[in-house]
C-alpha positions as a LaTeX table, in Angstrom:
\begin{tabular}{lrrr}
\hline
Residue & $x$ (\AA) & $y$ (\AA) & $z$ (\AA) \\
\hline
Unk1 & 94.94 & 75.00 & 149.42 \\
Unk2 & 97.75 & 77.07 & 148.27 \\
Unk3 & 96.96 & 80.43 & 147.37 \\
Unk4 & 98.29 & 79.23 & 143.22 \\
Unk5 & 95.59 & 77.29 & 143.23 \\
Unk6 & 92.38 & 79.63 & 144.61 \\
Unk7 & 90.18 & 79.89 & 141.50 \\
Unk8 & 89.42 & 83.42 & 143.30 \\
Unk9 & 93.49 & 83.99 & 142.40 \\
Unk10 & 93.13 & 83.11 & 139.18 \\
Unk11 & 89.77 & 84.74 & 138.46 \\
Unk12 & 91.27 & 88.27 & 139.62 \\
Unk13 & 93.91 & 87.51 & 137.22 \\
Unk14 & 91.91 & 87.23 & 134.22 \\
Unk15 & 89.93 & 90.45 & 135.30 \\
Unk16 & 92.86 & 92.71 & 136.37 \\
Unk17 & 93.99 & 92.02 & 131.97 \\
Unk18 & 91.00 & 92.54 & 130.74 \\
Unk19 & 90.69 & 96.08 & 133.18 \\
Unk20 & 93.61 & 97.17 & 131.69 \\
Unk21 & 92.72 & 96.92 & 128.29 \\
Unk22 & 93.55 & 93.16 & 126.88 \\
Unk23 & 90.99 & 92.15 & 124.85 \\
Unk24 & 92.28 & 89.81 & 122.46 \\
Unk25 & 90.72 & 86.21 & 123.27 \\
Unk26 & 93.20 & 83.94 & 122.32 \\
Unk27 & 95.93 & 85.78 & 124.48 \\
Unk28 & 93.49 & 85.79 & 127.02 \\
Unk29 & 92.87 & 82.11 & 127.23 \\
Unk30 & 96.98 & 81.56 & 126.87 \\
Unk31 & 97.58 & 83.85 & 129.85 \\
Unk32 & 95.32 & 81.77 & 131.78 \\
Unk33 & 96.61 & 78.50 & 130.51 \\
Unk34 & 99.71 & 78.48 & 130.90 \\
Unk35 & 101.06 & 78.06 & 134.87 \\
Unk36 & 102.46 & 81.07 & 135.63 \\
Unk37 & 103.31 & 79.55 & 139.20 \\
Unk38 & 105.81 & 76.75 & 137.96 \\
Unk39 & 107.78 & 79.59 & 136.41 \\
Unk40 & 108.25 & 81.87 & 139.31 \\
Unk41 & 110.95 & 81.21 & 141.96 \\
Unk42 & 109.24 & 78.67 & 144.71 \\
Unk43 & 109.21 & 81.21 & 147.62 \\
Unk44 & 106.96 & 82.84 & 145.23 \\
Unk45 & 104.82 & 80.87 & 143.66 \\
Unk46 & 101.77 & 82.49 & 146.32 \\
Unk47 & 102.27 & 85.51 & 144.41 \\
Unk48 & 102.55 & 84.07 & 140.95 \\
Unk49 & 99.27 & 85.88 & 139.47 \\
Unk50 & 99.82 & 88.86 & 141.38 \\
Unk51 & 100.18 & 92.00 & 138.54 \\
Unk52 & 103.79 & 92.57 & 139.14 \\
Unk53 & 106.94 & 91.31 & 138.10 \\
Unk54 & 109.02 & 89.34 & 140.26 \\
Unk55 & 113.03 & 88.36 & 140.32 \\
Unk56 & 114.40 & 85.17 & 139.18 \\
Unk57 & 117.95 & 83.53 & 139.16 \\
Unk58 & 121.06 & 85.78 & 137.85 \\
Unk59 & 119.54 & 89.44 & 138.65 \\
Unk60 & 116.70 & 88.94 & 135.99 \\
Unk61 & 112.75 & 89.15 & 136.15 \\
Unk62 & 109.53 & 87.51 & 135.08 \\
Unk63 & 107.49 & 90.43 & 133.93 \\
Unk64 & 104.07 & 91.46 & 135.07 \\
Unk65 & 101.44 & 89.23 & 133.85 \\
Unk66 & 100.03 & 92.68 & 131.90 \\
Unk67 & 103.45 & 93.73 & 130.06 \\
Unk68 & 103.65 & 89.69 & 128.98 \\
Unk69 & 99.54 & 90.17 & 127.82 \\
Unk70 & 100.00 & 93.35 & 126.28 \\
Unk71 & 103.40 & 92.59 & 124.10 \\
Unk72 & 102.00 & 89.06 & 123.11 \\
Unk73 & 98.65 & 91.08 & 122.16 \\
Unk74 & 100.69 & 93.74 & 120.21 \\
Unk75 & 102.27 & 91.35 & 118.26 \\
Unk76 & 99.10 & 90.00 & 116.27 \\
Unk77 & 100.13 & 86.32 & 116.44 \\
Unk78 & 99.12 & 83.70 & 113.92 \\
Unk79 & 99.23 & 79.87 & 114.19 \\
Unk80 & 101.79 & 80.04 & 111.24 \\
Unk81 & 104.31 & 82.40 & 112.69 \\
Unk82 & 108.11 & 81.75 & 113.42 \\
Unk83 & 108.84 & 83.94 & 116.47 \\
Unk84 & 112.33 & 85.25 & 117.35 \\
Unk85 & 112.29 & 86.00 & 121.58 \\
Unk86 & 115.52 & 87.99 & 123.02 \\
Unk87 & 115.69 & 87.72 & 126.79 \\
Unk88 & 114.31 & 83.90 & 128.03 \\
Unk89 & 114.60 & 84.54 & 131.07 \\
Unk90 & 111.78 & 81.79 & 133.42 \\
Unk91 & 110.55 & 80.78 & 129.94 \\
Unk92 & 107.51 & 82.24 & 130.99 \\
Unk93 & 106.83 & 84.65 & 128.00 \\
Unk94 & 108.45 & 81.76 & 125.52 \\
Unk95 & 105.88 & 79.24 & 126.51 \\
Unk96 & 102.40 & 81.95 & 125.83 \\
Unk97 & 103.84 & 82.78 & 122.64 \\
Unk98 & 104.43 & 78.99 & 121.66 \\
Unk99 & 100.55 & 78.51 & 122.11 \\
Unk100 & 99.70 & 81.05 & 119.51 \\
Unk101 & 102.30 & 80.30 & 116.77 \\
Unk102 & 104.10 & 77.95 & 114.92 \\
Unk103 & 107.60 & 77.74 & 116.59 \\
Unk104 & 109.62 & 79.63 & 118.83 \\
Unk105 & 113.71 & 80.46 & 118.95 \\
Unk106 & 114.26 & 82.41 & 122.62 \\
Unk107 & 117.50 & 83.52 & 123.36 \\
Unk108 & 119.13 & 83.89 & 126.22 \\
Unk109 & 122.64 & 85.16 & 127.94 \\
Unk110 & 122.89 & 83.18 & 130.63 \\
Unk111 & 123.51 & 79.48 & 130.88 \\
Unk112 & 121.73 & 78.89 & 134.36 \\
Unk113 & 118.21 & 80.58 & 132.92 \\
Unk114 & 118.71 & 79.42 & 129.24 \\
Unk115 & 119.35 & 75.62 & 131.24 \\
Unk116 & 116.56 & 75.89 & 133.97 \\
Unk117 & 114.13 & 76.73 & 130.95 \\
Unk118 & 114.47 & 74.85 & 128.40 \\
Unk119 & 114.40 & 71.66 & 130.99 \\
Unk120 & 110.83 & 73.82 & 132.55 \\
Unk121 & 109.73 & 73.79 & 129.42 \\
Unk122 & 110.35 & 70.24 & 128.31 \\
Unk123 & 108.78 & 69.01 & 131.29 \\
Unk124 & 105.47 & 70.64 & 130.28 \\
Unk125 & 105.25 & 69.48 & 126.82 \\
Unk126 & 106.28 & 72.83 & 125.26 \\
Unk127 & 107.75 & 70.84 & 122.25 \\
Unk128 & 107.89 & 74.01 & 119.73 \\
Unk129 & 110.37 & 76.38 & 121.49 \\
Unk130 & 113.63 & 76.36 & 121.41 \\
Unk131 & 116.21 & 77.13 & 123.52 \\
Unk132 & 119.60 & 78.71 & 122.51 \\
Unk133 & 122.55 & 80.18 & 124.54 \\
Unk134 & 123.69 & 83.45 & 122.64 \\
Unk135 & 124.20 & 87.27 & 122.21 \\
Unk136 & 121.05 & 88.80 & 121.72 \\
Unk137 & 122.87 & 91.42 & 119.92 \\
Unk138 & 125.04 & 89.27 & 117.56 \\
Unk139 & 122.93 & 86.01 & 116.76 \\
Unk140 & 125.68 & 83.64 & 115.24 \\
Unk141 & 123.74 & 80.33 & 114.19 \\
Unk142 & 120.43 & 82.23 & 113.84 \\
Unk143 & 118.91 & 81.72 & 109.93 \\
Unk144 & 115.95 & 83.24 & 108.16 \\
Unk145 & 113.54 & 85.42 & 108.95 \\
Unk146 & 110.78 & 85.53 & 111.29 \\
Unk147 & 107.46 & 86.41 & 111.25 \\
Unk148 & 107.64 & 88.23 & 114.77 \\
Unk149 & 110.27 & 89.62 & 117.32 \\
Unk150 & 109.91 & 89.90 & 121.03 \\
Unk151 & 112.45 & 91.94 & 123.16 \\
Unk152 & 111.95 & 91.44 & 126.83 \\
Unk153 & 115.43 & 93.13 & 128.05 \\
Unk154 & 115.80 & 97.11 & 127.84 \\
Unk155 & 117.91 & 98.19 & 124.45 \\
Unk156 & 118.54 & 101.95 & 123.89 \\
Unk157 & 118.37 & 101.20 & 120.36 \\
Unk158 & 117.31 & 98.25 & 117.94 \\
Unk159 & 120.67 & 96.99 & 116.39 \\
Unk160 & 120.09 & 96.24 & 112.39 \\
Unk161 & 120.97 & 92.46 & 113.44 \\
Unk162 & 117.55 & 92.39 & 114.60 \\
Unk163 & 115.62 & 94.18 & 111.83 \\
Unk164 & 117.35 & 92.32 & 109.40 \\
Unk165 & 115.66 & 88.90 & 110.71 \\
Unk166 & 112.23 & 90.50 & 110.47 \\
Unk167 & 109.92 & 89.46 & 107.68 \\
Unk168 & 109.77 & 91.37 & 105.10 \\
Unk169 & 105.88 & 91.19 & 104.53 \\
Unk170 & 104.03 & 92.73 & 107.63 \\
Unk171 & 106.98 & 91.72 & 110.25 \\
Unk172 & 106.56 & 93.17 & 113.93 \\
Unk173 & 108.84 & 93.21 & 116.48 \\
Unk174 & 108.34 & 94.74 & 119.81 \\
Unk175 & 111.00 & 96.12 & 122.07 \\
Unk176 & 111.49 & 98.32 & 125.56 \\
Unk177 & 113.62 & 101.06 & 123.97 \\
Unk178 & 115.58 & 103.63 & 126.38 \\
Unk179 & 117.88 & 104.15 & 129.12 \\
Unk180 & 119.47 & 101.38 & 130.67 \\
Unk181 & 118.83 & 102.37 & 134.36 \\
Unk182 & 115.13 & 104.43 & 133.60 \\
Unk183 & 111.48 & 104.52 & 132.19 \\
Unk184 & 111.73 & 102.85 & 128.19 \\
Unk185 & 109.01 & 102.95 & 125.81 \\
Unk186 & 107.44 & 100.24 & 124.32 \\
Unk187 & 108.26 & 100.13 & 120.86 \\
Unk188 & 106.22 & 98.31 & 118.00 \\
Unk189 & 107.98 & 98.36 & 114.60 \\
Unk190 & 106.62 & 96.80 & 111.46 \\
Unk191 & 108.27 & 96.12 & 107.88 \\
Unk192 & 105.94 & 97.31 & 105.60 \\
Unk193 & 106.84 & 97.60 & 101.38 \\
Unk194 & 108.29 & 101.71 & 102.50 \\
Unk195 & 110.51 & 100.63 & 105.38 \\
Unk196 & 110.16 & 100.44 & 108.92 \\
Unk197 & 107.35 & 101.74 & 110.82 \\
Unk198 & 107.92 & 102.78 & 114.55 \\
Unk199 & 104.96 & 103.33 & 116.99 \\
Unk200 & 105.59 & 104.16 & 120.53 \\
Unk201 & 103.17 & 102.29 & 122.55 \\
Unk202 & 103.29 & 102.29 & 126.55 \\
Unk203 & 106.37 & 103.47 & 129.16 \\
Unk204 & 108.02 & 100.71 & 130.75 \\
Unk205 & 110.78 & 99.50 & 132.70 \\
Unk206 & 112.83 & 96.53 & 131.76 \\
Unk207 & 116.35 & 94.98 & 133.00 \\
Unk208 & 119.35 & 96.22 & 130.86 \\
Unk209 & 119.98 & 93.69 & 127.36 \\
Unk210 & 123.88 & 93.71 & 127.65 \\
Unk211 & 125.65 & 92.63 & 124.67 \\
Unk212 & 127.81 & 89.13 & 124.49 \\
Unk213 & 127.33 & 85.59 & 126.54 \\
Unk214 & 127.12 & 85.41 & 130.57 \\
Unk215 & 130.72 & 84.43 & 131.30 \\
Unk216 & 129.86 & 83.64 & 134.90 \\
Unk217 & 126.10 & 82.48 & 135.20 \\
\hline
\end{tabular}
């Protein structure tokens, strides 16, 4: 038996999030749901629901199963939500927030991860996400708003393209804000009837979100 499938795996998985402070049920359940293993490169699937991140295709990362709890848990999902993701990366983080909203638009730079996941997620029935090819920084084709925003690449600043597609009654959108090549803070903004609300949440570190379309990968 592989080490994906030990129930003992699994089982320290659960208990490592709720350690470290997830306590929301329903994200909870999702993070145990959804196969973390089939979205992991194969030579490390044994270490799928270890707490770490670990590299995929194109220089890019899946995060740590706690940064993908915590942000999903931060963003107060409802069934009814329209949820905006920058950075698709595996399609891991895509496919837990598509079991705790409506629909899902992820965005993504590069043709061979915005490809490989949106065929992973088609083959596991994931039929309320979708997959574009863009700039997360200049979203031509995007329209309305959405409920929630998810940023899973580093940005030293949010750009006003971004804020701009948030709700305008309660929005959140979460984002690693900071230094390219350092620590970032986890960022939780929220349009209220004042403005925008920032609260700085936990340090992190992300890859870099660099502006335009992956002309190579």
């Amino acid at each position: 038996m592989s080490a994906v499938q030990n129930p003992p795996e699994k089982m320290m998985f659960q208990l490592t999030l709720r350690r470290r402070g997830i306590s929301d049920q329903a994200v909870l359940r999702t993070m145990e749901e959804v196969p973390r293993e089939l979205f992991v490169e194969p030579g490390d699937r044994e270490d799928a629901y270890r707490d770490s991140a670990l590299g995929i295709a194109c220089g890019q990362t899946i995060s740590q199963p706690f940064v993908v709890a915590y942000m999903t848990e931060q963003l107060k999902l409802q069934r009814n939500h329209r949820v905006l993701e920058i950075g698709t990366g595996s399609g891991y983080q895509a496919a837990v927030l598509s079991r705790l909203s409506r629909e899902v638009l992820t965005v993504e730079r590069y043709r061979t991860l915005a490809d490989a996941a949106r065929a992973r997620l088609e083959t596991q029935g994931y039929d309320n996400i979708e997959v574009m090819l863009g700039d997360g920084f200049d979203l031509v084709g995007v329209t309305g708003t959405f409920d929630r925003i998810i940023v899973t690449a580093a940005m030293e600043q949010i750009p006003e393209t971004l804020t701009d597609l948030l709700e305008s009654d309660g929005g959140i959108l979460i984002a690693p804000i900071g230094p390219q090549h350092g620590a970032q803070t986890l960022v939780r903004i929220v349009r209220t009837a004042s403005g925008l609300e920032r609260k700085d949440l936990v340090d992190v570190r992300f890859v870099p979100a660099l502006p335009g379309i992956a002309r190579e990968l």
